[in-house]
PDB file of C-alpha atoms in Angstrom:
ATOM      1  CA  ASP A 747      19.385 -48.842 -71.752  1.00 59.00           C
ATOM      2  CA  GLY A 748      21.660 -47.393 -73.283  1.00 67.00           C
ATOM      3  CA  GLY A 749      24.909 -46.114 -71.040  1.00 93.00           C
ATOM      4  CA  ILE A 750      28.217 -46.905 -69.594  1.00 96.00           C
ATOM      5  CA  THR A 751      28.140 -49.500 -65.936  1.00 96.00           C
ATOM      6  CA  GLN A 752      31.416 -48.770 -63.930  1.00 97.00           C
ATOM      7  CA  SER A 753      31.534 -51.284 -60.967  1.00 95.00           C
ATOM      8  CA  PRO A 754      31.892 -51.583 -58.060  1.00 95.00           C
ATOM      9  CA  LYS A 755      31.413 -48.328 -57.218  1.00 95.00           C
ATOM     10  CA  TYR A 756      33.237 -49.090 -53.805  1.00 95.00           C
ATOM     11  CA  LEU A 757      36.445 -50.353 -53.538  1.00 93.00           C
ATOM     12  CA  PHE A 758      38.925 -51.152 -50.832  1.00 91.00           C
ATOM     13  CA  ARG A 759      42.121 -51.431 -51.689  1.00 87.00           C
ATOM     14  CA  LYS A 760      44.922 -52.612 -49.111  1.00 88.00           C
ATOM     15  CA  GLU A 761      49.342 -52.010 -49.089  1.00 83.00           C
ATOM     16  CA  GLY A 762      50.255 -53.943 -52.114  1.00 85.00           C
ATOM     17  CA  GLN A 763      47.606 -55.237 -53.345  1.00 90.00           C
ATOM     18  CA  ASN A 764      46.526 -54.542 -57.267  1.00 93.00           C
ATOM     19  CA  VAL A 765      42.999 -54.142 -57.820  1.00 94.00           C
ATOM     20  CA  THR A 766      41.340 -54.050 -61.462  1.00 96.00           C
ATOM     21  CA  LEU A 767      38.116 -51.275 -62.039  1.00 97.00           C
ATOM     22  CA  SER A 768      35.403 -52.636 -64.940  1.00 98.00           C
ATOM     23  CA  CYS A 769      33.591 -50.279 -67.510  1.00 98.00           C
ATOM     24  CA  GLU A 770      31.937 -51.301 -69.990  1.00 98.00           C
ATOM     25  CA  GLN A 771      29.586 -49.582 -73.084  1.00 97.00           C
ATOM     26  CA  ASN A 772      26.589 -50.682 -74.938  1.00 96.00           C
ATOM     27  CA  LEU A 773      26.885 -47.338 -76.817  1.00 95.00           C
ATOM     28  CA  ASN A 774      29.002 -48.337 -79.783  1.00 94.00           C
ATOM     29  CA  HIS A 775      31.367 -45.742 -79.080  1.00 94.00           C
ATOM     30  CA  ASP A 776      34.912 -45.974 -80.903  1.00 93.00           C
ATOM     31  CA  ALA A 777      36.814 -44.085 -77.569  1.00 93.00           C
ATOM     32  CA  MET A 778      37.016 -45.452 -73.843  1.00 95.00           C
ATOM     33  CA  TYR A 779      38.909 -42.544 -71.400  1.00 96.00           C
ATOM     34  CA  TRP A 780      39.965 -43.288 -68.071  1.00 97.00           C
ATOM     35  CA  TYR A 781      40.250 -40.168 -65.414  1.00 96.00           C
ATOM     36  CA  ARG A 782      41.020 -39.237 -61.622  1.00 96.00           C
ATOM     37  CA  GLN A 783      39.122 -37.066 -59.810  1.00 95.00           C
ATOM     38  CA  ASP A 784      40.590 -35.728 -56.759  1.00 92.00           C
ATOM     39  CA  PRO A 785      38.900 -32.594 -54.457  1.00 81.00           C
ATOM     40  CA  GLY A 786      39.767 -29.547 -55.752  1.00 71.00           C
ATOM     41  CA  GLN A 787      41.864 -30.472 -58.828  1.00 76.00           C
ATOM     42  CA  GLY A 788      39.272 -32.133 -61.533  1.00 84.00           C
ATOM     43  CA  LEU A 789      39.575 -34.194 -63.926  1.00 92.00           C
ATOM     44  CA  ARG A 790      42.873 -36.225 -65.524  1.00 93.00           C
ATOM     45  CA  LEU A 791      43.631 -38.769 -67.798  1.00 93.00           C
ATOM     46  CA  ILE A 792      44.597 -42.002 -67.141  1.00 96.00           C
ATOM     47  CA  TYR A 793      44.527 -43.998 -70.085  1.00 96.00           C
ATOM     48  CA  TYR A 794      42.441 -43.460 -73.505  1.00 94.00           C
ATOM     49  CA  SER A 795      41.943 -45.784 -76.102  1.00 95.00           C
ATOM     50  CA  GLN A 796      40.857 -45.221 -79.622  1.00 91.00           C
ATOM     51  CA  ILE A 797      40.859 -48.401 -81.066  1.00 92.00           C
ATOM     52  CA  VAL A 798      40.291 -52.257 -80.036  1.00 94.00           C
ATOM     53  CA  ASN A 799      43.867 -53.554 -79.031  1.00 94.00           C
ATOM     54  CA  ASP A 800      45.480 -49.661 -78.538  1.00 94.00           C
ATOM     55  CA  PHE A 801      45.608 -47.180 -75.824  1.00 95.00           C
ATOM     56  CA  GLN A 802      47.635 -44.413 -75.207  1.00 94.00           C
ATOM     57  CA  LYS A 803      48.982 -43.176 -71.966  1.00 95.00           C
ATOM     58  CA  GLY A 804      47.971 -39.903 -70.726  1.00 92.00           C
ATOM     59  CA  ASP A 805      48.889 -37.659 -68.120  1.00 90.00           C
ATOM     60  CA  ILE A 806      48.929 -39.492 -64.695  1.00 94.00           C
ATOM     61  CA  ALA A 807      49.975 -43.341 -66.442  1.00 96.00           C
ATOM     62  CA  GLU A 808      52.277 -44.144 -63.864  1.00 96.00           C
ATOM     63  CA  GLY A 809      51.103 -46.993 -61.430  1.00 95.00           C
ATOM     64  CA  TYR A 810      48.033 -47.667 -63.627  1.00 97.00           C
ATOM     65  CA  SER A 811      47.781 -50.398 -66.510  1.00 97.00           C
ATOM     66  CA  VAL A 812      44.594 -50.871 -68.805  1.00 98.00           C
ATOM     67  CA  SER A 813      43.524 -53.301 -71.530  1.00 97.00           C
ATOM     68  CA  ARG A 814      41.323 -53.261 -74.769  1.00 97.00           C
ATOM     69  CA  GLU A 815      40.697 -56.440 -76.453  1.00 97.00           C
ATOM     70  CA  LYS A 816      36.537 -56.190 -77.186  1.00 96.00           C
ATOM     71  CA  LYS A 817      35.150 -51.994 -77.970  1.00 96.00           C
ATOM     72  CA  GLU A 818      32.826 -52.258 -75.027  1.00 97.00           C
ATOM     73  CA  SER A 819      34.845 -53.270 -72.265  1.00 98.00           C
ATOM     74  CA  PHE A 820      38.025 -51.265 -70.973  1.00 98.00           C
ATOM     75  CA  PRO A 821      39.307 -52.381 -67.710  1.00 98.00           C
ATOM     76  CA  LEU A 822      41.916 -50.171 -65.832  1.00 98.00           C
ATOM     77  CA  THR A 823      43.667 -52.033 -62.942  1.00 97.00           C
ATOM     78  CA  VAL A 824      45.250 -49.901 -60.356  1.00 95.00           C
ATOM     79  CA  THR A 825      48.693 -51.721 -59.348  1.00 93.00           C
ATOM     80  CA  SER A 826      50.496 -51.547 -55.836  1.00 87.00           C
ATOM     81  CA  ALA A 827      52.732 -49.282 -57.688  1.00 86.00           C
ATOM     82  CA  GLN A 828      50.049 -46.294 -57.420  1.00 87.00           C
ATOM     83  CA  LYS A 829      51.352 -44.952 -53.887  1.00 85.00           C
ATOM     84  CA  ASN A 830      48.490 -42.085 -53.261  1.00 89.00           C
ATOM     85  CA  PRO A 831      45.868 -44.375 -55.479  1.00 91.00           C
ATOM     86  CA  THR A 832      42.478 -43.147 -53.332  1.00 93.00           C
ATOM     87  CA  ALA A 833      40.757 -41.260 -55.654  1.00 95.00           C
ATOM     88  CA  PHE A 834      36.663 -41.407 -57.379  1.00 96.00           C
ATOM     89  CA  TYR A 835      37.789 -42.784 -60.865  1.00 97.00           C
ATOM     90  CA  LEU A 836      35.662 -42.211 -64.167  1.00 97.00           C
ATOM     91  CA  CYS A 837      35.376 -44.155 -67.074  1.00 97.00           C
ATOM     92  CA  ALA A 838      33.983 -42.405 -70.309  1.00 96.00           C
ATOM     93  CA  SER A 839      33.232 -42.949 -73.977  1.00 95.00           C
ATOM     94  CA  SER A 840      32.863 -41.181 -77.103  1.00 92.00           C
ATOM     95  CA  MET A 841      33.144 -41.297 -80.899  1.00 88.00           C
ATOM     96  CA  SER A 842      36.044 -38.426 -82.203  1.00 80.00           C
ATOM     97  CA  LEU A 843      35.544 -35.832 -79.815  1.00 78.00           C
ATOM     98  CA  SER A 844      37.308 -33.157 -82.633  1.00 75.00           C
ATOM     99  CA  SER A 845      34.421 -33.799 -84.649  1.00 78.00           C
ATOM    100  CA  GLY A 846      32.192 -32.330 -82.285  1.00 78.00           C
ATOM    101  CA  ASN A 847      31.267 -35.444 -80.415  1.00 84.00           C
ATOM    102  CA  THR A 848      29.850 -35.740 -77.028  1.00 87.00           C
ATOM    103  CA  ILE A 849      31.586 -37.645 -74.912  1.00 91.00           C
ATOM    104  CA  TYR A 850      29.579 -39.572 -72.682  1.00 93.00           C
ATOM    105  CA  PHE A 851      30.522 -40.501 -68.707  1.00 95.00           C
ATOM    106  CA  GLY A 852      29.552 -43.549 -66.540  1.00 96.00           C
ATOM    107  CA  GLU A 853      28.611 -43.050 -62.189  1.00 95.00           C
ATOM    108  CA  GLY A 854      32.414 -43.290 -61.143  1.00 95.00           C
ATOM    109  CA  SER A 855      34.305 -46.086 -58.575  1.00 96.00           C
ATOM    110  CA  TRP A 856      35.520 -44.582 -55.364  1.00 95.00           C
ATOM    111  CA  LEU A 857      38.912 -46.478 -54.054  1.00 94.00           C
ATOM    112  CA  THR A 858      40.186 -46.080 -50.720  1.00 92.00           C
ATOM    113  CA  VAL A 859      43.450 -47.424 -49.371  1.00 87.00           C
ATOM    114  CA  VAL A 860      42.673 -48.971 -46.241  1.00 84.00           C
TER     115      VAL A 860
ATOM    116  CA  LYS B 580      49.777 -27.754 -73.025  1.00 82.00           C
ATOM    117  CA  GLN B 581      46.565 -26.226 -72.093  1.00 90.00           C
ATOM    118  CA  GLU B 582      44.847 -25.259 -69.139  1.00 93.00           C
ATOM    119  CA  VAL B 583      41.076 -24.856 -68.194  1.00 95.00           C
ATOM    120  CA  THR B 584      40.548 -22.169 -65.103  1.00 96.00           C
ATOM    121  CA  GLN B 585      37.256 -22.009 -63.761  1.00 96.00           C
ATOM    122  CA  ILE B 586      35.959 -18.872 -61.895  1.00 92.00           C
ATOM    123  CA  PRO B 587      34.767 -18.717 -58.992  1.00 92.00           C
ATOM    124  CA  ALA B 588      35.416 -21.930 -56.731  1.00 93.00           C
ATOM    125  CA  ALA B 589      32.004 -21.603 -55.142  1.00 95.00           C
ATOM    126  CA  LEU B 590      29.019 -19.767 -55.721  1.00 96.00           C
ATOM    127  CA  SER B 591      25.245 -19.252 -53.270  1.00 97.00           C
ATOM    128  CA  VAL B 592      22.743 -17.580 -54.834  1.00 97.00           C
ATOM    129  CA  PRO B 593      18.346 -17.192 -53.808  1.00 97.00           C
ATOM    130  CA  GLU B 594      16.381 -19.223 -55.600  1.00 98.00           C
ATOM    131  CA  GLY B 595      15.248 -17.399 -59.086  1.00 97.00           C
ATOM    132  CA  GLU B 596      18.987 -15.309 -59.684  1.00 97.00           C
ATOM    133  CA  ASN B 597      20.471 -15.299 -62.946  1.00 97.00           C
ATOM    134  CA  LEU B 598      23.855 -15.732 -62.923  1.00 96.00           C
ATOM    135  CA  VAL B 599      27.103 -16.527 -64.659  1.00 96.00           C
ATOM    136  CA  LEU B 600      30.127 -18.758 -64.843  1.00 97.00           C
ATOM    137  CA  ASN B 601      33.217 -18.427 -66.347  1.00 97.00           C
ATOM    138  CA  CYS B 602      35.525 -20.665 -68.117  1.00 98.00           C
ATOM    139  CA  SER B 603      39.338 -19.430 -69.620  1.00 98.00           C
ATOM    140  CA  PHE B 604      41.256 -21.900 -71.344  1.00 97.00           C
ATOM    141  CA  THR B 605      44.981 -20.845 -72.267  1.00 96.00           C
ATOM    142  CA  ASP B 606      44.785 -22.100 -76.225  1.00 93.00           C
ATOM    143  CA  SER B 607      42.180 -21.233 -78.338  1.00 92.00           C
ATOM    144  CA  ALA B 608      43.835 -24.318 -80.469  1.00 91.00           C
ATOM    145  CA  ILE B 609      40.687 -26.033 -79.327  1.00 92.00           C
ATOM    146  CA  TYR B 610      37.949 -27.679 -81.406  1.00 90.00           C
ATOM    147  CA  ASN B 611      34.746 -27.341 -79.391  1.00 92.00           C
ATOM    148  CA  LEU B 612      33.674 -26.384 -75.913  1.00 95.00           C
ATOM    149  CA  GLN B 613      31.670 -28.765 -73.396  1.00 95.00           C
ATOM    150  CA  TRP B 614      29.784 -28.024 -70.085  1.00 97.00           C
ATOM    151  CA  PHE B 615      29.116 -30.411 -67.993  1.00 97.00           C
ATOM    152  CA  ARG B 616      27.109 -30.612 -64.497  1.00 97.00           C
ATOM    153  CA  GLN B 617      28.328 -33.316 -61.428  1.00 95.00           C
ATOM    154  CA  ASP B 618      26.648 -33.921 -59.012  1.00 94.00           C
ATOM    155  CA  PRO B 619      28.858 -35.027 -55.741  1.00 90.00           C
ATOM    156  CA  GLY B 620      29.421 -38.835 -56.245  1.00 88.00           C
ATOM    157  CA  LYS B 621      28.410 -39.388 -59.435  1.00 91.00           C
ATOM    158  CA  GLY B 622      29.550 -39.033 -63.058  1.00 92.00           C
ATOM    159  CA  LEU B 623      29.060 -36.004 -65.357  1.00 94.00           C
ATOM    160  CA  THR B 624      26.138 -35.224 -67.597  1.00 94.00           C
ATOM    161  CA  SER B 625      26.954 -33.142 -70.273  1.00 93.00           C
ATOM    162  CA  LEU B 626      25.118 -29.987 -71.012  1.00 97.00           C
ATOM    163  CA  LEU B 627      25.768 -27.871 -73.747  1.00 96.00           C
ATOM    164  CA  LEU B 628      28.988 -28.626 -76.445  1.00 94.00           C
ATOM    165  CA  ILE B 629      30.114 -25.572 -78.024  1.00 94.00           C
ATOM    166  CA  GLN B 630      32.273 -25.692 -81.804  1.00 92.00           C
ATOM    167  CA  SER B 631      34.927 -23.558 -82.634  1.00 91.00           C
ATOM    168  CA  SER B 632      32.719 -21.830 -84.935  1.00 92.00           C
ATOM    169  CA  GLN B 633      29.747 -21.408 -83.125  1.00 94.00           C
ATOM    170  CA  ARG B 634      29.188 -18.294 -80.754  1.00 95.00           C
ATOM    171  CA  GLU B 635      26.571 -19.922 -78.546  1.00 96.00           C
ATOM    172  CA  GLN B 636      24.176 -22.944 -77.688  1.00 96.00           C
ATOM    173  CA  THR B 637      20.858 -22.791 -75.840  1.00 97.00           C
ATOM    174  CA  SER B 638      19.527 -25.160 -73.521  1.00 96.00           C
ATOM    175  CA  GLY B 639      16.263 -24.347 -72.525  1.00 97.00           C
ATOM    176  CA  ARG B 640      16.949 -21.719 -68.562  1.00 97.00           C
ATOM    177  CA  LEU B 641      20.826 -22.671 -69.813  1.00 98.00           C
ATOM    178  CA  ASN B 642      23.308 -20.420 -72.689  1.00 98.00           C
ATOM    179  CA  ALA B 643      27.059 -21.193 -73.195  1.00 97.00           C
ATOM    180  CA  SER B 644      28.604 -18.944 -74.406  1.00 97.00           C
ATOM    181  CA  LEU B 645      32.177 -18.918 -76.343  1.00 97.00           C
ATOM    182  CA  ASP B 646      35.025 -16.310 -77.372  1.00 97.00           C
ATOM    183  CA  LYS B 647      37.522 -18.632 -79.234  1.00 94.00           C
ATOM    184  CA  SER B 648      39.571 -15.929 -79.715  1.00 93.00           C
ATOM    185  CA  SER B 649      40.225 -14.391 -76.156  1.00 95.00           C
ATOM    186  CA  GLY B 650      40.046 -18.020 -74.830  1.00 96.00           C
ATOM    187  CA  ARG B 651      36.714 -17.473 -72.296  1.00 97.00           C
ATOM    188  CA  SER B 652      33.474 -19.028 -72.602  1.00 98.00           C
ATOM    189  CA  THR B 653      30.409 -18.052 -70.253  1.00 98.00           C
ATOM    190  CA  LEU B 654      27.612 -20.325 -68.846  1.00 97.00           C
ATOM    191  CA  TYR B 655      24.295 -18.579 -67.769  1.00 98.00           C
ATOM    192  CA  ILE B 656      21.666 -19.735 -66.269  1.00 98.00           C
ATOM    193  CA  ALA B 657      18.592 -18.375 -65.975  1.00 98.00           C
ATOM    194  CA  ALA B 658      16.432 -18.568 -63.249  1.00 98.00           C
ATOM    195  CA  SER B 659      18.048 -20.413 -61.222  1.00 97.00           C
ATOM    196  CA  GLN B 660      16.064 -23.114 -59.022  1.00 97.00           C
ATOM    197  CA  PRO B 661      17.542 -25.165 -55.710  1.00 97.00           C
ATOM    198  CA  GLY B 662      18.116 -28.574 -58.394  1.00 97.00           C
ATOM    199  CA  ASP B 663      20.307 -26.321 -60.289  1.00 98.00           C
ATOM    200  CA  SER B 664      22.524 -27.258 -57.242  1.00 98.00           C
ATOM    201  CA  ALA B 665      25.971 -29.199 -58.457  1.00 97.00           C
ATOM    202  CA  THR B 666      29.279 -28.811 -59.655  1.00 96.00           C
ATOM    203  CA  TYR B 667      29.416 -27.180 -63.272  1.00 97.00           C
ATOM    204  CA  LEU B 668      32.680 -27.908 -64.918  1.00 96.00           C
ATOM    205  CA  CYS B 669      33.541 -27.008 -68.130  1.00 96.00           C
ATOM    206  CA  ALA B 670      36.132 -29.152 -70.801  1.00 95.00           C
ATOM    207  CA  VAL B 671      37.978 -28.172 -73.566  1.00 94.00           C
ATOM    208  CA  THR B 672      38.671 -30.299 -77.259  1.00 90.00           C
ATOM    209  CA  HIS B 673      41.821 -29.945 -77.851  1.00 85.00           C
ATOM    210  CA  GLY B 674      44.766 -32.589 -79.609  1.00 75.00           C
ATOM    211  CA  ALA B 675      43.667 -35.932 -81.628  1.00 67.00           C
ATOM    212  CA  ASN B 676      41.150 -36.778 -78.586  1.00 66.00           C
ATOM    213  CA  ASN B 677      41.329 -35.367 -75.135  1.00 79.00           C
ATOM    214  CA  LEU B 678      39.826 -33.168 -72.619  1.00 89.00           C
ATOM    215  CA  PHE B 679      41.722 -30.775 -70.690  1.00 92.00           C
ATOM    216  CA  PHE B 680      38.460 -30.055 -67.259  1.00 93.00           C
ATOM    217  CA  GLY B 681      39.097 -26.975 -65.411  1.00 94.00           C
ATOM    218  CA  THR B 682      38.687 -27.739 -61.583  1.00 92.00           C
ATOM    219  CA  GLY B 683      34.586 -26.628 -61.586  1.00 95.00           C
ATOM    220  CA  THR B 684      32.498 -24.412 -59.900  1.00 96.00           C
ATOM    221  CA  ARG B 685      30.484 -25.555 -56.814  1.00 96.00           C
ATOM    222  CA  LEU B 686      26.762 -23.885 -56.928  1.00 97.00           C
ATOM    223  CA  THR B 687      23.858 -23.844 -54.336  1.00 98.00           C
ATOM    224  CA  VAL B 688      20.477 -22.543 -54.777  1.00 98.00           C
ATOM    225  CA  ILE B 689      19.255 -21.406 -51.696  1.00 97.00           C
ATOM    226  CA  PRO B 690      15.237 -21.164 -51.320  1.00 96.00           C
TER     227      PRO B 690
END
């Protein structure tokens, strides 16, 4: 089935530890995105990539890093520099949004600091 | 910067009632507007997409309207059912390839 797969669903991070969230899509979409969702705050853009080997910072990129080595993969690393990482993380992909294409989301990953 | 607001934040209605969810945005220079549904602990599912040149879109019991000049959109749900209970988010495409989301309306349909 076509879609976006995020893993793991639940992840626990210790203080000072880096963790990586996986996102894979088989929709042949050019653009991929990472959003963070906190209660009552909607979705905020962390990073996005419109093409392989290129990505741009979103509104809250500090403490996060990404790579886009393959079209279908866009992993997100939450570094120890991110002081409040506990949140729900959503990966998404699309063709050009300005051309009226729909964005598709994965099922999300819960990250908790312990 | 584009800001998207949704009112109300939460809404409870009895089954069978028609209801309207509201979305407003500050910058009318948008490409399109989308309505999404999110179930607890899940990702978002796109319900309707309205291009900036369109006034409304319909899918089954859902109808979304767009008034770009006034920065407003509404999502109308007819004959609500308990299965409609979820959070509904609107988002506008503003700029090259970016979505701006509202904070959502949490809908509960009471059987």
